[in-house]
Short mmCIF file of C-alpha atoms in Angstrom, two decimals:
data_model
loop_
_atom_site.label_atom_id
_atom_site.label_comp_id
_atom_site.label_asym_id
_atom_site.label_seq_id
_atom_site.Cartn_x
_atom_site.Cartn_y
_atom_site.Cartn_z
CA MET A 1 153.58 138.63 128.58
CA SER A 2 156.79 137.22 127.25
CA ALA A 3 159.96 138.26 129.00
CA HIS A 4 161.17 139.49 125.59
CA PRO A 5 158.41 141.71 124.30
CA LEU A 6 160.23 142.93 121.18
CA ALA A 7 159.48 141.19 117.89
CA LEU A 8 162.62 142.64 116.28
CA THR A 9 165.59 140.28 116.48
CA ALA A 10 168.47 141.09 118.82
CA ALA A 11 170.82 141.42 115.83
CA ALA A 12 168.55 144.04 114.24
CA GLN A 13 168.18 145.85 117.57
CA ASP A 14 171.97 146.04 117.78
CA LEU A 15 172.37 147.15 114.15
CA LEU A 16 169.86 149.99 114.41
CA PHE A 17 170.04 151.14 118.03
CA ARG A 18 172.04 149.28 120.69
CA GLU A 19 175.40 149.00 118.92
CA ALA A 20 174.88 151.75 116.33
CA ARG A 21 176.76 154.93 117.12
CA THR A 22 177.29 158.41 115.76
CA ALA A 23 180.65 158.13 113.97
CA ASN A 24 183.30 160.81 114.14
CA SER A 25 185.69 159.10 111.73
CA PHE A 26 185.27 156.83 108.70
CA THR A 27 187.23 154.43 106.51
CA ALA A 28 188.01 155.46 102.90
CA GLU A 29 185.31 153.12 101.49
CA GLN A 30 182.94 155.00 99.21
CA VAL A 31 179.18 155.23 99.74
CA THR A 32 177.54 154.56 96.38
CA ASP A 33 174.34 155.95 94.89
CA GLU A 34 173.04 152.38 94.96
CA GLN A 35 173.40 152.32 98.73
CA VAL A 36 171.62 155.66 99.10
CA ARG A 37 168.83 154.40 96.82
CA ALA A 38 168.43 151.31 98.98
CA VAL A 39 168.22 153.43 102.12
CA TYR A 40 165.63 155.73 100.56
CA ASP A 41 163.64 152.80 99.19
CA LEU A 42 163.30 151.53 102.76
CA VAL A 43 162.71 154.68 104.77
CA LYS A 44 160.33 156.33 102.31
CA TYR A 45 157.65 154.17 103.96
CA GLY A 46 157.99 155.86 107.35
CA PRO A 47 154.77 157.70 108.24
CA THR A 48 154.19 161.44 107.81
CA ALA A 49 151.02 163.53 108.23
CA PHE A 50 148.88 163.27 105.08
CA ASN A 51 151.78 161.26 103.62
CA GLN A 52 153.29 164.66 102.85
CA SER A 53 156.86 163.33 102.70
CA PRO A 54 158.58 166.73 102.85
CA LEU A 55 162.18 165.55 103.38
CA ARG A 56 164.64 166.43 100.63
CA ILE A 57 168.21 165.12 100.48
CA THR A 58 171.16 166.88 98.86
CA LEU A 59 174.18 164.62 98.39
CA VAL A 60 177.33 166.72 98.42
CA ARG A 61 179.69 164.73 96.20
CA SER A 62 181.91 167.09 94.23
CA PRO A 63 185.09 168.31 95.96
CA GLU A 64 184.14 171.89 95.11
CA ALA A 65 180.70 171.58 96.73
CA ARG A 66 182.18 169.79 99.75
CA ALA A 67 184.62 172.64 100.28
CA ARG A 68 181.79 175.17 100.13
CA LEU A 69 179.79 173.16 102.68
CA VAL A 70 182.71 172.81 105.07
CA ASP A 71 183.00 176.60 105.24
CA HIS A 72 179.49 176.77 106.74
CA MET A 73 179.97 174.08 109.37
CA ALA A 74 180.80 174.74 113.01
CA GLU A 75 184.56 174.74 113.48
CA GLY A 76 184.57 171.49 115.44
CA ASN A 77 182.73 169.67 112.64
CA ARG A 78 184.80 170.85 109.67
CA ALA A 79 187.47 168.17 109.60
CA LYS A 80 185.01 165.28 109.74
CA THR A 81 182.71 166.94 107.20
CA ALA A 82 185.66 167.28 104.83
CA ALA A 83 186.85 163.70 105.36
CA ALA A 84 183.60 161.69 105.34
CA PRO A 85 182.97 159.39 102.34
CA LEU A 86 179.58 161.06 101.80
CA VAL A 87 177.81 164.07 103.25
CA ALA A 88 174.08 164.81 102.88
CA ILE A 89 172.16 168.01 103.58
CA LEU A 90 168.67 167.16 104.85
CA SER A 91 166.01 169.82 104.29
CA ALA A 92 162.25 170.35 104.52
CA ASP A 93 160.36 171.28 101.33
CA ASN A 94 157.92 174.04 102.31
CA GLU A 95 156.11 173.59 98.99
CA PHE A 96 155.45 169.88 99.56
CA GLN A 97 151.74 170.46 98.97
CA GLU A 98 152.36 170.49 95.21
CA GLU A 99 153.07 166.76 95.40
CA LEU A 100 150.03 165.94 97.57
CA PRO A 101 147.77 164.95 94.66
CA GLN A 102 150.40 162.32 93.79
CA LEU A 103 150.98 161.29 97.41
CA LEU A 104 147.39 161.22 98.65
CA PRO A 105 145.28 160.08 95.69
CA HIS A 106 142.22 159.38 97.87
CA TYR A 107 142.16 162.97 99.18
CA PRO A 108 143.91 165.32 96.75
CA GLN A 109 141.90 168.24 98.15
CA ALA A 110 144.22 168.14 101.20
CA ARG A 111 146.54 170.45 99.29
CA ASP A 112 144.02 173.31 99.29
CA HIS A 113 141.98 172.43 102.38
CA HIS A 114 144.88 172.07 104.81
CA PHE A 115 148.01 173.55 103.28
CA ALA A 116 147.02 176.69 101.40
CA GLU A 117 149.00 178.88 103.80
CA ARG A 118 152.77 178.97 103.85
CA PRO A 119 153.20 179.32 107.66
CA VAL A 120 151.06 176.19 108.14
CA ARG A 121 153.15 174.36 105.57
CA GLU A 122 156.42 175.45 107.16
CA GLU A 123 155.39 174.18 110.58
CA SER A 124 154.12 170.89 109.20
CA ALA A 125 157.11 170.39 106.90
CA LEU A 126 159.52 171.01 109.77
CA LEU A 127 157.88 168.39 112.00
CA ASN A 128 157.42 165.78 109.30
CA ALA A 129 160.78 166.22 107.58
CA THR A 130 162.42 165.86 110.99
CA LEU A 131 160.59 162.57 111.53
CA GLN A 132 161.88 161.50 108.12
CA ALA A 133 165.40 162.62 109.04
CA ALA A 134 165.24 160.13 111.92
CA TYR A 135 163.96 157.40 109.61
CA PHE A 136 166.88 158.24 107.30
CA ILE A 137 169.41 157.88 110.14
CA VAL A 138 167.88 154.50 111.00
CA GLY A 139 168.02 153.58 107.31
CA VAL A 140 171.71 154.45 107.00
CA ARG A 141 172.31 152.08 109.88
CA ALA A 142 170.15 149.45 108.18
CA ALA A 143 172.65 149.61 105.32
CA GLY A 144 175.45 148.71 107.74
CA LEU A 145 176.80 152.26 107.68
CA ALA A 146 177.20 154.89 110.36
CA ALA A 147 175.59 158.32 110.28
CA GLY A 148 176.91 161.47 111.90
CA PRO A 149 174.04 163.97 112.17
CA MET A 150 175.14 167.55 112.90
CA THR A 151 173.39 170.83 113.60
CA GLY A 152 174.71 174.13 114.94
CA MET A 153 176.07 175.28 111.59
CA ASP A 154 175.44 178.40 109.47
CA PHE A 155 172.01 177.34 108.23
CA ASP A 156 171.38 180.62 106.40
CA GLY A 157 174.60 180.23 104.48
CA ILE A 158 173.81 176.61 103.58
CA ARG A 159 170.35 177.62 102.44
CA LYS A 160 171.78 180.29 100.15
CA GLU A 161 174.58 178.12 98.80
CA PHE A 162 172.77 174.83 98.27
CA LEU A 163 168.99 175.29 98.58
CA ASP A 164 166.48 178.06 98.00
CA ASP A 165 163.81 179.99 99.85
CA ASP A 166 161.39 177.05 99.65
CA HIS A 167 163.70 174.63 101.47
CA THR A 168 164.65 174.81 105.15
CA PRO A 169 167.87 172.99 106.07
CA LEU A 170 167.52 170.70 109.11
CA MET A 171 170.89 169.05 109.53
CA VAL A 172 173.97 167.75 107.77
CA VAL A 173 174.76 164.03 108.00
CA THR A 174 178.09 162.33 107.39
CA ILE A 175 177.79 158.75 106.10
CA GLY A 176 180.31 155.94 105.82
CA ARG A 177 181.90 152.92 107.46
CA PRO A 178 183.21 153.78 110.93
CA GLY A 179 186.98 154.21 111.08
CA GLU A 180 189.41 153.85 113.96
CA ASN A 181 188.39 155.39 117.26
CA ALA A 182 185.14 156.44 115.58
CA TRP A 183 183.31 157.29 118.77
CA PHE A 184 183.45 158.28 122.39
CA PRO A 185 182.25 155.86 125.07
CA ARG A 186 178.46 155.57 125.01
CA SER A 187 176.88 158.33 127.11
CA PRO A 188 174.20 157.44 129.67
CA ARG A 189 170.50 157.61 128.80
CA LEU A 190 167.63 158.79 130.96
CA ALA A 191 165.91 156.15 133.09
CA TYR A 192 162.41 155.11 132.07
CA ASP A 193 160.86 156.93 135.00
CA GLN A 194 162.57 160.18 134.00
CA VAL A 195 160.89 160.06 130.61
CA VAL A 196 157.58 158.22 130.94
CA THR A 197 154.68 159.23 133.19
CA THR A 198 151.20 157.72 133.38
CA VAL A 199 147.92 159.52 133.91
CA MET B 1 178.51 146.41 95.32
CA SER B 2 176.11 143.71 96.31
CA ALA B 3 172.68 143.76 94.69
CA HIS B 4 171.26 143.83 98.21
CA PRO B 5 173.03 146.68 99.93
CA LEU B 6 171.00 146.61 103.15
CA ALA B 7 172.45 144.73 106.11
CA LEU B 8 169.05 144.63 107.83
CA THR B 9 167.16 141.40 107.13
CA ALA B 10 164.10 141.48 104.88
CA ALA B 11 161.89 140.42 107.80
CA ALA B 12 163.08 143.36 109.89
CA GLN B 13 162.65 145.73 106.92
CA ASP B 14 159.05 144.55 106.63
CA LEU B 15 158.39 144.79 110.37
CA LEU B 16 159.68 148.34 110.69
CA PHE B 17 158.97 149.95 107.31
CA ARG B 18 157.70 147.98 104.32
CA GLU B 19 154.74 146.19 105.90
CA ALA B 20 154.28 148.45 108.93
CA ARG B 21 151.35 150.81 108.63
CA THR B 22 149.61 153.56 110.55
CA ALA B 23 146.66 151.75 112.15
CA ASN B 24 143.19 153.24 112.36
CA SER B 25 141.68 150.37 114.36
CA PHE B 26 143.02 147.96 116.98
CA THR B 27 142.18 144.66 118.68
CA ALA B 28 141.19 144.70 122.36
CA GLU B 29 144.59 143.33 123.43
CA GLN B 30 146.17 145.53 126.09
CA VAL B 31 149.55 147.21 125.72
CA THR B 32 151.44 146.64 128.96
CA ASP B 33 153.95 148.82 130.77
CA GLU B 34 156.46 146.03 130.15
CA GLN B 35 156.03 146.51 126.41
CA VAL B 36 156.45 150.27 126.67
CA ARG B 37 159.56 149.76 128.80
CA ALA B 38 161.01 147.44 126.15
CA VAL B 39 160.32 150.01 123.42
CA TYR B 40 161.93 152.78 125.45
CA ASP B 41 164.90 150.61 126.36
CA LEU B 42 165.57 150.20 122.63
CA VAL B 43 164.90 153.64 121.21
CA LYS B 44 166.57 155.60 123.99
CA TYR B 45 169.80 154.90 122.09
CA GLY B 46 168.75 156.90 119.02
CA PRO B 47 171.04 159.90 118.57
CA THR B 48 170.21 163.47 119.64
CA ALA B 49 172.35 166.62 119.70
CA PHE B 50 174.56 166.64 122.80
CA ASN B 51 172.65 163.48 123.81
CA GLN B 52 170.03 165.91 125.12
CA SER B 53 167.20 163.34 124.92
CA PRO B 54 164.34 165.86 125.29
CA LEU B 55 161.43 163.52 124.45
CA ARG B 56 158.90 162.95 127.24
CA ILE B 57 156.08 160.42 127.04
CA THR B 58 152.74 160.66 128.85
CA LEU B 59 150.78 157.39 128.83
CA VAL B 60 147.07 158.15 129.04
CA ARG B 61 145.70 155.09 130.82
CA SER B 62 142.81 156.10 133.10
CA PRO B 63 139.36 156.35 131.50
CA GLU B 64 138.95 159.81 132.96
CA ALA B 65 142.21 161.07 131.42
CA ARG B 66 141.40 159.41 128.11
CA ALA B 67 138.06 161.21 127.98
CA ARG B 68 139.76 164.55 128.65
CA LEU B 69 142.27 163.88 125.88
CA VAL B 70 139.61 162.89 123.35
CA ASP B 71 137.95 166.28 123.82
CA HIS B 72 141.07 167.98 122.49
CA MET B 73 141.53 165.79 119.42
CA ALA B 74 140.39 166.71 115.91
CA GLU B 75 136.91 165.41 115.33
CA GLY B 76 138.01 162.76 112.84
CA ASN B 77 140.50 161.31 115.35
CA ARG B 78 138.24 161.12 118.43
CA ALA B 79 136.75 157.66 117.96
CA LYS B 80 140.08 155.95 117.41
CA THR B 81 141.72 157.88 120.25
CA ALA B 82 138.92 156.71 122.56
CA ALA B 83 139.11 153.09 121.39
CA ALA B 84 142.88 152.44 121.17
CA PRO B 85 144.42 150.07 123.75
CA LEU B 86 146.97 152.73 124.67
CA VAL B 87 147.45 156.40 123.82
CA ALA B 88 150.65 158.38 124.43
CA ILE B 89 151.24 162.13 124.34
CA LEU B 90 154.76 162.86 123.07
CA SER B 91 156.26 166.17 124.15
CA ALA B 92 159.54 168.09 124.15
CA ASP B 93 161.05 169.10 127.50
CA ASN B 94 162.28 172.68 127.09
CA GLU B 95 164.22 172.36 130.34
CA PHE B 96 166.19 169.31 129.18
CA GLN B 97 169.43 171.11 129.98
CA GLU B 98 168.97 170.28 133.67
CA GLU B 99 169.70 166.63 132.81
CA LEU B 100 172.75 167.38 130.64
CA PRO B 101 175.31 166.81 133.42
CA GLN B 102 173.87 163.28 133.72
CA LEU B 103 173.59 162.76 129.98
CA LEU B 104 176.91 164.22 128.85
CA PRO B 105 179.38 163.46 131.65
CA HIS B 106 182.42 164.31 129.48
CA TYR B 107 181.10 167.84 128.81
CA PRO B 108 178.68 168.91 131.56
CA GLN B 109 179.43 172.56 130.72
CA ALA B 110 177.22 172.14 127.64
CA ARG B 111 174.28 173.08 129.83
CA ASP B 112 175.57 176.60 130.41
CA HIS B 113 177.69 177.08 127.28
CA HIS B 114 175.04 176.11 124.74
CA PHE B 115 171.63 176.05 126.38
CA ALA B 116 171.46 178.95 128.82
CA GLU B 117 168.74 180.65 126.75
CA ARG B 118 165.19 179.35 126.59
CA PRO B 119 164.55 180.15 122.88
CA VAL B 120 167.68 178.18 121.94
CA ARG B 121 166.48 175.28 124.09
CA GLU B 122 162.99 175.34 122.60
CA GLU B 123 164.30 175.14 119.06
CA SER B 124 166.75 172.37 119.90
CA ALA B 125 164.22 170.42 121.97
CA LEU B 126 161.66 170.58 119.17
CA LEU B 127 164.08 169.18 116.60
CA ASN B 128 165.58 166.51 118.81
CA ALA B 129 162.35 165.37 120.47
CA THR B 130 160.84 165.02 116.99
CA LEU B 131 163.74 162.79 115.97
CA GLN B 132 163.04 160.75 119.10
CA ALA B 133 159.32 160.61 118.26
CA ALA B 134 160.28 158.91 115.01
CA TYR B 135 162.57 156.48 116.87
CA PHE B 136 159.63 155.77 119.19
CA ILE B 137 157.30 154.99 116.25
CA VAL B 138 159.95 152.62 114.88
CA GLY B 139 160.28 151.10 118.36
CA VAL B 140 156.54 150.48 118.68
CA ARG B 141 156.77 148.58 115.41
CA ALA B 142 159.81 146.70 116.72
CA ALA B 143 157.51 145.42 119.48
CA GLY B 144 155.15 143.98 116.85
CA LEU B 145 152.60 146.72 117.48
CA ALA B 146 151.17 149.44 115.27
CA ALA B 147 151.40 153.16 115.98
CA GLY B 148 148.95 155.83 114.88
CA PRO B 149 150.69 159.21 115.14
CA MET B 150 148.31 162.20 114.99
CA THR B 151 148.73 165.97 114.91
CA GLY B 152 146.24 168.72 114.10
CA MET B 153 144.66 168.71 117.58
CA ASP B 154 144.16 171.43 120.20
CA PHE B 155 147.76 171.52 121.35
CA ASP B 156 147.21 174.42 123.74
CA GLY B 157 144.42 172.54 125.47
CA ILE B 158 146.53 169.39 125.76
CA ARG B 159 149.41 171.39 127.17
CA LYS B 160 147.18 172.92 129.83
CA GLU B 161 145.40 169.66 130.70
CA PHE B 162 148.33 167.23 130.71
CA LEU B 163 151.64 169.09 130.60
CA ASP B 164 153.00 172.46 131.73
CA ASP B 165 154.69 175.52 130.32
CA ASP B 166 158.03 173.69 130.10
CA HIS B 167 156.72 170.92 127.82
CA THR B 168 155.65 171.38 124.20
CA PRO B 169 153.29 168.68 122.88
CA LEU B 170 154.37 167.25 119.50
CA MET B 171 151.83 164.56 118.69
CA VAL B 172 149.50 161.93 120.11
CA VAL B 173 150.15 158.29 119.23
CA THR B 174 147.69 155.40 119.44
CA ILE B 175 149.34 152.02 120.11
CA GLY B 176 148.02 148.48 119.82
CA ARG B 177 147.64 145.43 117.64
CA PRO B 178 145.98 146.31 114.32
CA GLY B 179 142.32 145.33 114.11
CA GLU B 180 140.11 144.58 111.13
CA ASN B 181 140.38 146.95 108.18
CA ALA B 182 143.06 148.80 110.13
CA TRP B 183 144.32 150.81 107.18
CA PHE B 184 143.72 152.29 103.78
CA PRO B 185 145.66 150.96 100.80
CA ARG B 186 149.28 152.10 100.92
CA SER B 187 149.65 155.55 99.38
CA PRO B 188 152.39 156.15 96.80
CA ARG B 189 155.77 157.53 97.81
CA LEU B 190 157.95 160.02 95.96
CA ALA B 191 160.44 158.64 93.47
CA TYR B 192 164.11 158.79 94.42
CA ASP B 193 164.78 161.54 91.89
CA GLN B 194 162.04 163.70 93.38
CA VAL B 195 163.76 163.61 96.76
CA VAL B 196 167.50 163.23 96.21
CA THR B 197 169.74 165.61 94.26
CA THR B 198 173.52 165.54 93.93
CA VAL B 199 175.89 168.48 93.83
#
């Protein structure tokens, strides 16, 4: 074995993981639709079960919509949600099976054989959209931007205001270039032996 | 705006997303603990709520353990689970709060203020360990390997055989170098306008 078993370059490791941080403040630079398209065009390839691709993204751009969203955030997250260049609501589409014939052309029967029941779809959409939420966070970093994923808000209120019964909100993500004092010192991570066991 | 809004190099985009694929067959080349350590040492930096880091990884290395695992897989996944160089069970630790004083030294009270109740922990661990599962898949690719994430197995059986009541299994992942005919043709992805809306 090489002493450096990763194929990914050190610069890319830093960009995506080692130096990337959850930002709490941003510069005024806008995040364009072109940038979001480039992120999506990359992370859409991340794997999901049956290629179901249930993640949906709501970009909250208008000042009126931003104000409505801020009202549903936890108090400690309101100021940064109001100030971020862009904010996205990530949700899971519980009716993703309607797109399966497009997404899985070699097995279009998957829609009816595996996902005829809504509770099954909800569980699968939650898992797979959450995987895609992580790919999206990595993709925002791949664009040289910082992401600030947040949970702990009034999810029911966000669902009623911005989504519908078929979409389950997962998190809200601020996006932009990190500003001054954008983050706390890096917190420790668990040691390998606290996480990995072998049987 | 630049016409190429991603900061990540094209080679890294290919390695992690564009050319990376879920492998259904592998070469005989072993996956070493050193490689798994390098993957973990990279993806441990991916963000989670309160830095809770609930993902746990069980490497199934002994032939006896592999045989027990195969029995709990869906029939269509048994042969590749038996043949892969390495197989990992990814799970969520529902008692992650015990590590929060280590993980969040500036706010050790988070353990008791936010995660005193088990149902709250289970929901948070599921979401955040799933994010980390996606980081792990990206990290396996960063090591030049292919990952084969699988769900749809006998999760209760796997929990009883390999885990305990405090750990919820999320998926099983095969890991190795792709073999011959390792994948189907790439399936289509959703168009940007099917996924992203703006308000």
